[in-house]
Coordinates of C-alpha atoms in Angstrom, one line a residue:
Chain A
X16 CA 0.0 -0.1 0.0
X17 CA 2.7 2.3 1.1
X18 CA 5.1 1.5 -1.8
X19 CA 2.4 1.7 -4.3
X20 CA 2.0 5.4 -3.8
X21 CA 5.6 6.2 -3.5
X22 CA 6.9 8.8 -5.9
X23 CA 9.3 6.3 -7.4
X24 CA 6.6 4.0 -8.2
X25 CA 4.5 6.7 -9.7
X26 CA 7.5 7.9 -11.9
X27 CA 7.8 4.3 -13.1
X28 CA 4.2 4.1 -13.8
X29 CA 4.4 7.3 -16.0
X30 CA 7.5 6.1 -17.8
X31 CA 5.7 2.8 -18.6
X32 CA 2.7 4.7 -20.0
X33 CA 5.1 7.0 -22.0
X34 CA 6.7 4.0 -23.5
X35 CA 3.3 2.3 -24.2
X36 CA 2.2 5.5 -26.0
X37 CA 5.4 5.7 -28.1
X38 CA 5.0 2.4 -29.8
X39 CA 2.2 3.4 -32.1
X40 CA 4.3 6.6 -32.7
X41 CA 7.3 4.7 -33.9
X42 CA 5.3 2.1 -35.8
X43 CA 3.6 4.9 -37.9
X44 CA 6.9 6.8 -38.3
X45 CA 8.5 3.6 -39.6
X46 CA 5.6 2.9 -42.0
X47 CA 5.6 6.4 -43.5
X48 CA 9.5 6.2 -43.7
X49 CA 9.2 3.2 -45.8
X50 CA 6.8 4.9 -48.2
X51 CA 9.1 8.0 -48.5
X52 CA 12.3 6.0 -49.1
X53 CA 11.0 3.1 -51.0
X54 CA 10.9 4.8 -54.5
X55 CA 14.6 5.6 -54.1
X56 CA 15.5 2.1 -52.8
X57 CA 13.6 0.6 -55.9
X58 CA 15.6 2.9 -58.1
X59 CA 18.9 2.1 -56.7
X60 CA 18.1 -1.8 -56.7
X61 CA 17.0 -2.0 -60.2
X62 CA 19.9 0.2 -61.5
X63 CA 22.1 -2.6 -60.3
X64 CA 19.9 -5.2 -61.6
X65 CA 20.7 -7.2 -64.9
X66 CA 17.7 -6.3 -66.9
X67 CA 16.9 -6.9 -70.5
X68 CA 13.9 -5.3 -71.9
X69 CA 11.4 -3.1 -70.2
X70 CA 9.9 -5.1 -67.3
X71 CA 11.9 -5.3 -64.4
X72 CA 9.0 -6.1 -62.1
X73 CA 8.7 -7.7 -59.5
X74 CA 11.6 -5.5 -58.2
X75 CA 14.5 -7.5 -56.7
X76 CA 15.0 -5.3 -53.6
X77 CA 18.4 -7.0 -53.2
X78 CA 19.8 -7.8 -56.7
X79 CA 20.6 -11.5 -57.0
X80 CA 23.5 -10.6 -59.5
X81 CA 24.3 -7.0 -59.1
X82 CA 26.0 -5.5 -62.1
X83 CA 27.4 -2.2 -63.2
X84 CA 26.3 -2.7 -66.9
X85 CA 23.4 -0.2 -66.6
X86 CA 25.8 2.6 -65.5
X87 CA 28.4 1.6 -68.1
X88 CA 25.6 1.8 -70.7
X89 CA 24.1 5.0 -69.7
X90 CA 27.4 6.7 -69.6
X91 CA 28.2 5.4 -73.2
X92 CA 24.7 5.9 -74.8
X93 CA 24.0 9.4 -73.3
X94 CA 25.8 12.7 -72.5
X95 CA 25.0 12.2 -68.8
X96 CA 28.6 13.0 -67.9
X97 CA 28.4 16.2 -69.6
X98 CA 25.0 17.1 -68.1
X99 CA 26.5 16.3 -64.8
X100 CA 29.4 18.6 -65.4
X101 CA 27.0 21.3 -66.8
X102 CA 24.7 21.0 -63.8
X103 CA 27.7 21.2 -61.5
X104 CA 29.2 24.3 -63.3
X105 CA 25.9 26.2 -63.5
X106 CA 24.9 25.5 -59.9
X107 CA 28.4 26.4 -58.6
X108 CA 29.1 29.7 -60.6
X109 CA 25.4 30.7 -60.2
X110 CA 25.5 30.2 -56.4
X111 CA 28.7 32.1 -56.2
X112 CA 27.5 35.0 -58.3
X113 CA 24.2 35.1 -56.6
X114 CA 25.8 35.3 -53.1
X115 CA 28.0 38.2 -54.3
X116 CA 25.0 40.2 -55.9
X117 CA 22.7 39.5 -52.9
X118 CA 25.1 40.5 -50.4
X119 CA 26.3 43.6 -52.1
X120 CA 22.7 44.8 -52.8
X121 CA 21.6 43.9 -49.3
X122 CA 24.5 45.8 -47.8
X123 CA 23.4 48.8 -49.8
X124 CA 19.8 48.3 -48.8
X125 CA 20.5 47.8 -45.1
X126 CA 23.3 50.3 -44.3
X127 CA 23.3 53.0 -46.9
X128 CA 20.9 55.8 -47.8
X129 CA 20.3 56.7 -51.3
X130 CA 17.4 58.1 -53.5
X131 CA 14.8 55.5 -54.7
X132 CA 16.0 53.0 -52.2
X133 CA 12.7 51.9 -51.1
X134 CA 11.2 52.1 -54.6
X135 CA 14.1 49.8 -55.8
X136 CA 13.6 47.4 -52.9
X137 CA 10.0 47.0 -53.4
X138 CA 10.4 46.6 -57.1
X139 CA 12.7 43.6 -56.2
X140 CA 10.3 42.1 -53.8
X141 CA 7.4 42.5 -56.1
X142 CA 9.2 40.0 -58.4
X143 CA 8.5 37.4 -55.7
X144 CA 4.8 37.6 -56.7
X145 CA 5.6 36.9 -60.4
X146 CA 6.0 33.1 -61.0
X147 CA 9.1 32.4 -63.0
X148 CA 6.9 30.7 -65.7
X149 CA 5.3 34.0 -66.5
X150 CA 8.5 35.8 -67.3
X151 CA 10.1 32.7 -69.1
X152 CA 8.7 33.5 -72.5
X153 CA 10.1 37.1 -72.7
X154 CA 13.3 35.8 -71.1
X155 CA 13.6 33.2 -73.8
X156 CA 12.9 35.6 -76.5
X157 CA 15.5 38.1 -75.2
X158 CA 18.1 35.4 -74.9
X159 CA 17.3 34.3 -78.5
X160 CA 17.8 37.9 -79.5
X161 CA 21.2 38.1 -77.8
X162 CA 22.0 34.8 -79.5
X163 CA 22.5 33.2 -76.2
X164 CA 20.4 30.2 -76.3
X165 CA 22.5 27.0 -75.6
X166 CA 25.0 29.1 -73.7
X167 CA 26.2 28.9 -70.0
X168 CA 25.4 32.5 -69.5
X169 CA 21.7 31.9 -70.5
X170 CA 21.7 29.0 -67.9
X171 CA 23.2 31.1 -65.2
X172 CA 22.1 34.7 -65.6
X173 CA 18.4 35.1 -64.9
X174 CA 18.7 32.7 -61.8
X175 CA 21.6 34.7 -60.1
X176 CA 19.3 37.5 -58.7
X177 CA 17.2 36.4 -56.0
X178 CA 14.7 38.7 -54.5
X179 CA 14.3 36.3 -51.6
X180 CA 18.1 36.2 -51.2
X181 CA 18.4 40.0 -51.0
X182 CA 15.5 40.2 -48.5
X183 CA 17.0 37.4 -46.4
X184 CA 20.5 38.9 -46.2
X185 CA 19.0 42.5 -45.6
X186 CA 17.0 41.2 -42.6
X187 CA 20.0 39.4 -41.2
X188 CA 22.1 42.5 -41.6
X189 CA 19.4 44.9 -39.9
X190 CA 19.7 42.5 -36.9
X191 CA 23.4 42.9 -36.6
X192 CA 25.1 45.8 -34.7
X193 CA 26.9 48.6 -36.7
X194 CA 29.8 48.9 -34.3
X195 CA 32.4 47.1 -36.2
X196 CA 31.5 48.9 -39.3
X197 CA 31.7 52.3 -37.7
X198 CA 35.1 51.6 -36.1
X199 CA 36.6 50.4 -39.4
X200 CA 35.1 53.5 -41.0
X201 CA 36.7 55.8 -38.4
X202 CA 39.9 54.0 -39.2
X203 CA 39.6 55.1 -42.7
X204 CA 38.5 51.8 -44.3
X205 CA 36.7 52.1 -47.5
X206 CA 33.2 50.7 -48.1
X207 CA 34.6 47.9 -50.3
X208 CA 37.0 47.0 -47.6
X209 CA 34.3 47.1 -45.0
X210 CA 32.1 44.9 -47.1
X211 CA 34.9 42.3 -47.8
X212 CA 36.6 42.3 -44.2
X213 CA 33.6 42.9 -41.9
X214 CA 30.3 42.4 -43.4
X215 CA 30.8 39.2 -45.3
X216 CA 32.4 37.4 -42.5
X217 CA 29.4 38.5 -40.2
X218 CA 27.0 37.2 -42.8
X219 CA 28.3 33.7 -42.9
X220 CA 25.3 31.8 -41.5
X221 CA 22.9 33.7 -43.8
X222 CA 25.2 33.1 -46.8
X223 CA 25.3 29.4 -46.1
X224 CA 21.5 29.4 -46.0
X225 CA 21.2 31.2 -49.2
X226 CA 23.9 29.3 -50.9
X227 CA 22.3 25.9 -50.2
X228 CA 18.7 27.1 -51.4
X229 CA 20.3 28.6 -54.6
X230 CA 22.4 25.6 -55.4
X231 CA 19.4 23.4 -55.0
X232 CA 17.3 25.7 -57.2
X233 CA 19.9 25.6 -60.0
X234 CA 20.4 21.8 -59.6
X235 CA 16.8 20.8 -59.7
X236 CA 15.4 23.4 -62.1
X237 CA 13.9 21.9 -65.1
X238 CA 11.6 24.1 -67.1
X239 CA 13.9 26.8 -67.7
X240 CA 16.9 24.8 -68.8
X241 CA 14.5 22.7 -71.0
X242 CA 13.7 25.9 -72.8
X243 CA 16.9 27.7 -73.2
X244 CA 18.8 24.7 -74.3
X245 CA 18.2 22.5 -77.4
X246 CA 21.7 21.1 -77.9
X247 CA 22.3 18.0 -75.8
X248 CA 25.8 19.2 -74.9
X249 CA 24.3 22.3 -73.1
X250 CA 21.6 20.4 -71.1
X251 CA 21.6 20.0 -67.3
X252 CA 21.1 16.8 -65.6
X253 CA 17.3 17.0 -65.2
X254 CA 16.6 18.6 -68.6
X255 CA 18.8 15.9 -70.3
X256 CA 17.6 12.9 -68.5
X257 CA 14.0 13.7 -68.6
X258 CA 14.0 14.3 -72.2
X259 CA 16.0 11.1 -73.0
X260 CA 13.9 8.9 -75.3
X261 CA 13.3 5.7 -73.4
X262 CA 13.5 3.5 -76.4
X263 CA 17.4 4.3 -76.7
X264 CA 18.1 3.1 -73.4
X265 CA 16.3 0.5 -71.3
X266 CA 14.7 1.2 -68.0
X267 CA 17.4 -0.1 -65.7
X268 CA 19.8 2.2 -67.6
X269 CA 17.5 5.1 -67.2
X270 CA 17.2 4.4 -63.4
X271 CA 21.0 4.2 -63.3
X272 CA 20.9 7.7 -64.7
X273 CA 18.3 8.8 -62.2
X274 CA 20.5 7.4 -59.4
X275 CA 23.5 9.5 -60.7
X276 CA 21.4 12.5 -60.5
X277 CA 19.6 12.0 -57.3
X278 CA 22.2 10.4 -55.0
X279 CA 24.7 13.4 -54.9
X280 CA 21.8 15.6 -53.9
X281 CA 20.7 13.4 -51.1
X282 CA 24.3 13.0 -49.8
X283 CA 24.9 16.7 -49.8
X284 CA 21.6 17.2 -48.1
X285 CA 22.4 14.8 -45.3
X286 CA 25.8 16.5 -44.9
X287 CA 24.5 20.0 -44.8
X288 CA 21.1 19.2 -43.3
X289 CA 21.0 22.0 -40.9
X290 CA 21.3 24.7 -43.6
X291 CA 19.0 23.0 -45.9
X292 CA 16.2 22.6 -43.6
X293 CA 16.6 26.1 -42.0
X294 CA 16.9 27.7 -45.4
X295 CA 14.0 25.8 -46.9
X296 CA 11.8 26.8 -44.0
X297 CA 12.9 30.2 -44.2
X298 CA 12.3 30.7 -47.9
X299 CA 8.9 29.1 -47.3
X300 CA 8.2 31.7 -44.5
X301 CA 9.1 34.8 -46.8
X302 CA 5.6 35.5 -47.5
Chain B
X19 CA 21.2 97.4 -42.2
X20 CA 21.7 95.1 -39.3
X21 CA 21.2 92.2 -41.8
X22 CA 23.8 93.7 -44.0
X23 CA 26.2 94.2 -41.1
X24 CA 25.7 90.8 -39.7
X25 CA 26.2 89.5 -43.3
X26 CA 29.5 91.2 -43.9
X27 CA 30.7 90.5 -40.4
X28 CA 29.8 86.9 -40.8
X29 CA 31.2 86.8 -44.4
X30 CA 34.3 84.6 -43.6
X31 CA 32.2 82.4 -41.5
X32 CA 29.6 82.0 -44.1
X33 CA 32.3 81.2 -46.6
X34 CA 33.4 78.4 -44.3
X35 CA 29.7 77.2 -44.0
X36 CA 29.3 77.2 -47.8
X37 CA 32.4 75.2 -48.4
X38 CA 31.5 72.8 -45.7
X39 CA 28.1 72.6 -47.3
X40 CA 29.8 72.1 -50.6
X41 CA 32.0 69.5 -49.1
X42 CA 29.0 67.8 -47.5
X43 CA 27.2 67.7 -50.9
X44 CA 30.2 66.2 -52.5
X45 CA 30.5 63.5 -49.8
X46 CA 26.8 62.8 -50.1
X47 CA 27.2 62.4 -53.9
X48 CA 30.1 60.1 -53.4
X49 CA 27.9 58.1 -50.7
X50 CA 25.1 57.7 -53.3
X51 CA 27.6 56.7 -55.9
X52 CA 29.0 54.0 -53.6
X53 CA 25.6 52.8 -52.9
X54 CA 24.6 52.5 -56.4
X55 CA 27.9 50.7 -57.2
X56 CA 27.1 48.1 -54.6
X57 CA 23.5 47.8 -56.0
X58 CA 24.4 47.7 -59.7
X59 CA 25.1 44.0 -60.2
X60 CA 21.7 43.2 -58.8
X61 CA 19.9 46.1 -60.4
X62 CA 21.2 45.5 -63.9
X63 CA 20.2 41.9 -63.8
X64 CA 16.9 42.6 -62.3
X65 CA 16.0 45.2 -65.0
X66 CA 17.1 43.1 -67.8
X67 CA 16.1 39.6 -66.8
X68 CA 13.2 40.3 -64.3
X69 CA 11.5 43.7 -64.8
X70 CA 11.7 43.8 -68.5
X71 CA 10.4 40.3 -69.0
X72 CA 7.6 41.0 -66.4
X73 CA 6.5 44.0 -68.4
X74 CA 7.1 42.0 -71.6
X75 CA 4.8 39.1 -70.7
X76 CA 1.9 41.7 -70.1
X77 CA 2.6 43.4 -73.3
X78 CA 3.1 40.3 -75.5
X79 CA -0.4 39.1 -74.6
X80 CA -1.8 41.8 -76.8
X81 CA 0.3 40.7 -79.9
X82 CA 0.3 37.8 -82.3
X83 CA 3.8 36.7 -82.6
X84 CA 5.7 33.4 -83.5
X85 CA 8.8 35.0 -82.0
X86 CA 10.7 35.4 -85.3
X87 CA 8.1 37.3 -87.5
X88 CA 7.1 40.9 -86.8
X89 CA 4.8 41.2 -83.9
X90 CA 1.2 41.9 -84.9
X91 CA -0.9 44.0 -82.4
X92 CA -4.2 42.4 -82.0
X93 CA -5.7 44.0 -78.9
X94 CA -7.4 41.7 -76.6
X95 CA -7.9 39.0 -79.2
X96 CA -5.7 36.4 -77.4
X97 CA -7.7 36.9 -74.1
X98 CA -10.8 36.7 -76.2
X99 CA -9.6 33.4 -77.8
X100 CA -8.6 32.0 -74.4
X101 CA -12.4 32.4 -73.3
X102 CA -13.3 30.1 -76.2
X103 CA -10.4 27.7 -76.1
X104 CA -11.7 24.4 -74.6
X105 CA -8.1 23.1 -74.0
X106 CA -7.5 26.3 -72.0
X107 CA -10.6 25.5 -69.9
X108 CA -9.5 21.9 -69.5
X109 CA -6.0 23.0 -68.4
X110 CA -7.5 25.5 -65.8
X111 CA -9.9 22.7 -64.6
X112 CA -7.1 20.2 -64.4
X113 CA -4.9 22.6 -62.5
X114 CA -7.7 23.4 -60.1
X115 CA -8.5 19.7 -59.6
X116 CA -4.8 18.8 -59.0
X117 CA -4.7 21.7 -56.4
X118 CA -7.8 20.4 -54.8
X119 CA -6.2 16.9 -54.3
X120 CA -2.7 18.1 -53.3
X121 CA -3.5 20.9 -50.9
X122 CA -5.6 19.4 -48.3
X123 CA -3.8 16.0 -48.5
X124 CA -0.4 17.6 -48.0
X125 CA -1.5 19.8 -45.2
X126 CA -3.3 17.3 -43.1
X127 CA -0.4 14.6 -43.6
X128 CA 2.2 17.3 -42.8
X129 CA 0.3 18.4 -39.8
X130 CA 0.0 14.8 -38.5
X131 CA 3.7 14.1 -39.2
X132 CA 4.7 17.3 -37.4
X133 CA 2.6 16.4 -34.4
X134 CA 4.3 13.0 -34.2
X135 CA 7.7 14.3 -34.5
X136 CA 7.2 17.2 -32.0
X137 CA 7.4 14.7 -29.0
X138 CA 10.3 14.2 -26.8
X139 CA 11.3 10.8 -27.9
X140 CA 14.7 9.4 -29.1
X141 CA 15.6 9.0 -32.8
X142 CA 12.9 11.4 -34.2
X143 CA 15.5 13.3 -35.9
X144 CA 16.2 10.4 -38.3
X145 CA 12.7 10.3 -39.4
X146 CA 12.5 14.0 -39.9
X147 CA 15.5 13.7 -42.2
X148 CA 14.1 10.8 -44.1
X149 CA 10.8 12.6 -44.8
X150 CA 12.6 15.5 -46.2
X151 CA 14.6 13.6 -48.5
X152 CA 12.1 13.7 -51.4
X153 CA 11.9 17.5 -50.9
X154 CA 15.4 18.2 -52.1
X155 CA 15.3 15.9 -55.2
X156 CA 14.6 17.2 -58.7
X157 CA 10.9 16.7 -59.5
X158 CA 11.8 16.0 -63.1
X159 CA 14.1 13.1 -62.2
X160 CA 11.9 11.7 -59.4
X161 CA 9.1 11.8 -62.0
X162 CA 11.1 9.3 -64.1
X163 CA 11.2 7.0 -61.2
X164 CA 7.5 7.3 -60.5
X165 CA 6.7 6.9 -64.1
X166 CA 8.3 3.5 -63.9
X167 CA 6.6 2.6 -60.6
X168 CA 3.2 3.5 -62.2
X169 CA 3.7 1.1 -65.1
X170 CA 0.8 -1.4 -65.4
X171 CA 3.1 -4.2 -64.0
X172 CA 4.8 -1.8 -61.7
X173 CA 5.2 -1.3 -57.9
X174 CA 2.0 0.7 -57.5
X175 CA 0.0 -2.1 -58.9
X176 CA 1.8 -4.6 -56.8
X177 CA 0.7 -2.8 -53.7
X178 CA -2.9 -2.7 -54.8
X179 CA -2.6 -6.4 -55.4
X180 CA -1.9 -7.0 -51.6
X181 CA -5.1 -5.4 -50.9
X182 CA -6.9 -7.4 -53.6
X183 CA -7.6 -4.3 -55.7
X184 CA -7.7 -4.8 -59.5
X185 CA -4.7 -3.3 -61.3
X186 CA -5.1 0.4 -62.5
X187 CA -3.6 1.9 -65.7
X188 CA -2.3 4.8 -63.7
X189 CA -0.9 7.1 -66.3
X190 CA -2.7 5.9 -69.4
X191 CA -6.3 6.1 -68.1
X192 CA -7.8 9.4 -68.2
X193 CA -9.6 9.0 -64.9
X194 CA -6.4 8.3 -62.9
X195 CA -3.7 10.2 -64.6
X196 CA -4.1 13.6 -62.8
X197 CA -4.6 12.0 -59.3
X198 CA -1.4 9.9 -60.1
X199 CA 0.6 12.9 -60.8
X200 CA -0.9 14.5 -57.6
X201 CA -0.1 11.5 -55.4
X202 CA 3.7 11.9 -56.5
X203 CA 3.5 15.6 -55.5
X204 CA 2.0 14.8 -52.0
X205 CA 4.9 12.2 -51.5
X206 CA 7.4 14.7 -52.6
X207 CA 6.3 17.9 -50.7
X208 CA 4.7 16.7 -47.5
X209 CA 8.1 17.0 -45.9
X210 CA 8.3 20.5 -46.8
X211 CA 5.0 21.5 -45.0
X212 CA 6.0 19.3 -42.1
X213 CA 9.0 21.5 -41.4
X214 CA 6.8 24.5 -41.6
X215 CA 4.4 23.0 -39.1
X216 CA 7.3 21.8 -36.8
X217 CA 8.6 25.2 -36.7
X218 CA 5.2 26.4 -35.8
X219 CA 4.5 23.9 -33.2
X220 CA 8.0 24.6 -31.5
X221 CA 7.2 28.2 -31.2
X222 CA 4.0 27.5 -29.1
X223 CA 5.0 27.9 -25.5
X224 CA 4.9 24.4 -23.7
X225 CA 3.1 25.9 -20.7
X226 CA 0.0 26.4 -22.7
X227 CA -0.5 22.8 -23.6
X228 CA 0.7 21.7 -20.2
X229 CA -2.0 24.0 -18.5
X230 CA -4.6 22.4 -20.6
X231 CA -3.5 18.9 -19.7
X232 CA -3.3 19.8 -16.0
X233 CA -6.8 21.2 -16.2
X234 CA -8.0 17.8 -17.2
X235 CA -8.2 18.2 -21.1
X236 CA -7.3 15.0 -23.0
X237 CA -4.8 14.9 -25.7
X238 CA -7.2 15.5 -28.6
X239 CA -9.0 18.3 -26.9
X240 CA -5.7 19.9 -26.1
X241 CA -4.7 19.6 -29.6
X242 CA -8.1 20.7 -31.0
X243 CA -8.7 23.7 -28.6
X244 CA -5.3 24.9 -27.8
X245 CA -2.6 23.8 -30.4
X246 CA -4.7 24.2 -33.5
X247 CA -5.9 27.7 -33.0
X248 CA -2.3 28.8 -32.2
X249 CA -1.3 27.1 -35.4
X250 CA -3.7 29.1 -37.5
X251 CA -1.2 31.4 -39.2
X252 CA 1.1 28.7 -40.0
X253 CA -1.7 26.6 -41.4
X254 CA -2.9 29.5 -43.5
X255 CA 0.7 30.0 -44.8
X256 CA 1.3 26.3 -45.6
X257 CA -2.2 26.3 -47.5
X258 CA -1.1 29.4 -49.5
X259 CA 2.3 28.3 -50.3
X260 CA 1.1 24.8 -51.4
X261 CA -1.6 26.4 -53.4
X262 CA 0.7 28.6 -55.2
X263 CA 3.2 26.1 -56.0
X264 CA 0.4 23.6 -57.1
X265 CA -0.9 26.2 -59.6
X266 CA 2.6 26.1 -61.2
X267 CA 2.9 22.4 -61.7
X268 CA 4.7 21.3 -64.9
X269 CA 7.8 19.1 -64.5
X270 CA 5.8 16.0 -63.2
X271 CA 3.1 16.4 -66.0
X272 CA 5.8 16.9 -68.6
X273 CA 7.8 13.8 -67.8
X274 CA 5.1 11.4 -66.5
X275 CA 2.3 11.9 -69.0
X276 CA 3.3 14.7 -71.5
X277 CA -0.1 16.3 -70.8
X278 CA -2.1 13.2 -71.8
X279 CA -3.9 11.1 -72.2
X280 CA -6.2 13.4 -74.1
X281 CA -5.4 16.5 -72.1
X282 CA -6.1 14.8 -68.8
X283 CA -2.9 16.2 -67.3
X284 CA -2.6 19.4 -69.4
X285 CA -1.9 22.0 -66.7
X286 CA -1.9 25.8 -67.1
X287 CA 1.9 26.0 -67.3
X288 CA 2.0 22.9 -69.5
X289 CA -0.5 24.4 -71.9
X290 CA 1.5 27.8 -71.8
X291 CA 4.7 25.8 -72.5
X292 CA 3.1 24.0 -75.6
X293 CA 1.8 27.0 -77.0
X294 CA 5.0 28.9 -76.8
X295 CA 7.5 26.2 -77.6
X296 CA 5.7 23.7 -79.7
X297 CA 3.2 26.0 -81.5
X298 CA 5.4 29.1 -81.3
X299 CA 2.3 31.3 -80.5
X300 CA 4.3 33.5 -78.1
X301 CA 1.5 36.0 -77.7
X302 CA -1.1 33.5 -76.9
X303 CA 1.2 31.9 -74.5
X304 CA 1.9 35.0 -72.8
X305 CA -1.8 35.6 -72.3
X306 CA -2.1 32.2 -70.5
X307 CA 1.0 33.0 -68.4
X308 CA -0.5 36.3 -67.4
X309 CA -3.8 34.7 -66.4
X310 CA -1.6 32.4 -64.3
X311 CA 0.1 35.6 -62.7
X312 CA -3.3 37.0 -61.9
X313 CA -4.5 33.8 -60.1
X314 CA -1.3 33.7 -58.0
X315 CA -1.5 37.5 -57.3
X316 CA -5.1 37.0 -56.1
X317 CA -4.0 34.0 -53.8
X318 CA -1.1 36.1 -52.5
X319 CA -3.5 39.0 -51.5
X320 CA -5.9 36.6 -50.0
X321 CA -3.1 35.4 -47.7
X322 CA -2.5 39.0 -46.7
X323 CA -6.2 39.5 -45.9
X324 CA -6.6 36.3 -43.9
X325 CA -3.3 36.9 -42.0
X326 CA -4.0 40.5 -41.1
X327 CA -6.1 39.8 -38.1
X328 CA -3.6 37.3 -36.9
X329 CA -0.5 39.5 -36.0
X330 CA -1.1 39.5 -32.3
X331 CA -1.7 35.6 -32.2
X332 CA 2.1 35.1 -32.6

């Protein structure tokens, strides 16, 4: 009787209840995780499967005789290496330039006073309301006029300005004290020196966030590269792989290609998880 | 007289003031110049690749243009033709139907996942990560994989078989094609909304829920009458963001169905793409795109309206 109501016993009962409650939680979490990951596992399994013809069902979740033939074949039969290199180049250069343009503009907006500041700022933000598909056709015609279709500058340029990025960095800067900048100014530093030596280092976390989002946008973009490139040599991974005619390469080969495209993204995501999730939530909350 | 005297007596000083004013003006000019120098890279690219095309899309809607020929001003003809274009209405209907499937499913599932993951239990981080993986992958590539899973002999039908449901021709049957595309979108983007809800849940002070529990409210009632009302702004946000992105669906339809069968998955963006880059009707396509912009603008304004009263909730 006495022991039954002891605090120790109560705590034990509470713990037991908690454990009991957690079982259905874990069961549903595992079930959902299976649904989320299964398409990727299926893709990877079949990409290593010896498969002639179209039907590779039922899926051998663990291939009985794993082979690299599908990978060798897609590497030979398509320009996938070139697409991979294009994607990497476009995303890397685009992201670096985007960081440069967003931080310089944000520095001006947050720390300097100049005529038309608010007008320009709002005209940038207004572009968030216009879906990229709406500006796509005039962009295409403009690039055609410049004879820039099928060039790297066409793939990179329109994406390097990010209203969201400028907004993100500006907000971050507004939350930082100006003390270091003022001190440097008194010491005779130029604005460029202040930007390079003081502002950029302070912005590191915001830049990491912007960089990951920007890279992902370039890496995953489909409609834009599909429209501004027609030459297979200039396609990015999604645009190249998705327009690859299935008859020319069988399904296992295509899935090997998809694996080549998806797995690096997932690895980078897992490595930089913190920035990704924070950035994506922030880009979602921009509204 | 006094004025004159004071002026003359103060002359040297005024001289000094004038030159300081001059120096100040020069400094100010320099500051403005520096500011614009910092702004220039963004400003130029915005003007050329954003502002100009944005204005262009509005203007082009009034022209008949293949992109190569001379543009032909035709007033509102494109918009008038839209009203009588059955494919356009079908595309609009498909887009609305797709949105009506995707938005409620994604938001409810994501909310459920967020609540599950917002507990103090070991190992939940791994699940959060797993659910987020589809979000970071390219839709066009994921669609290649799903196109294959949806094959008549594919994994999707194998799963139906377990529940003794007869096989479906997922992508080739006009009744199922659009829902099939929508299912992939739900699978891919639920993790995104889940993160937004998790952020929302974590910003709710734990004491509010605890107080409710201490006062005898059950788990469900606490959720229904304490958590859910506090989450309202986040839910509105998730609904709006998902609606806007659903209206822009293109990649999955392009890869999985090519808009078919018989226009069953022709969405607004897909139709604009076809008109512009397969039919070379740049003007007509611009009119469709501008229509899309109006819809998205309306949704964004609606969001502002709905959220206006909620400022104090957070």
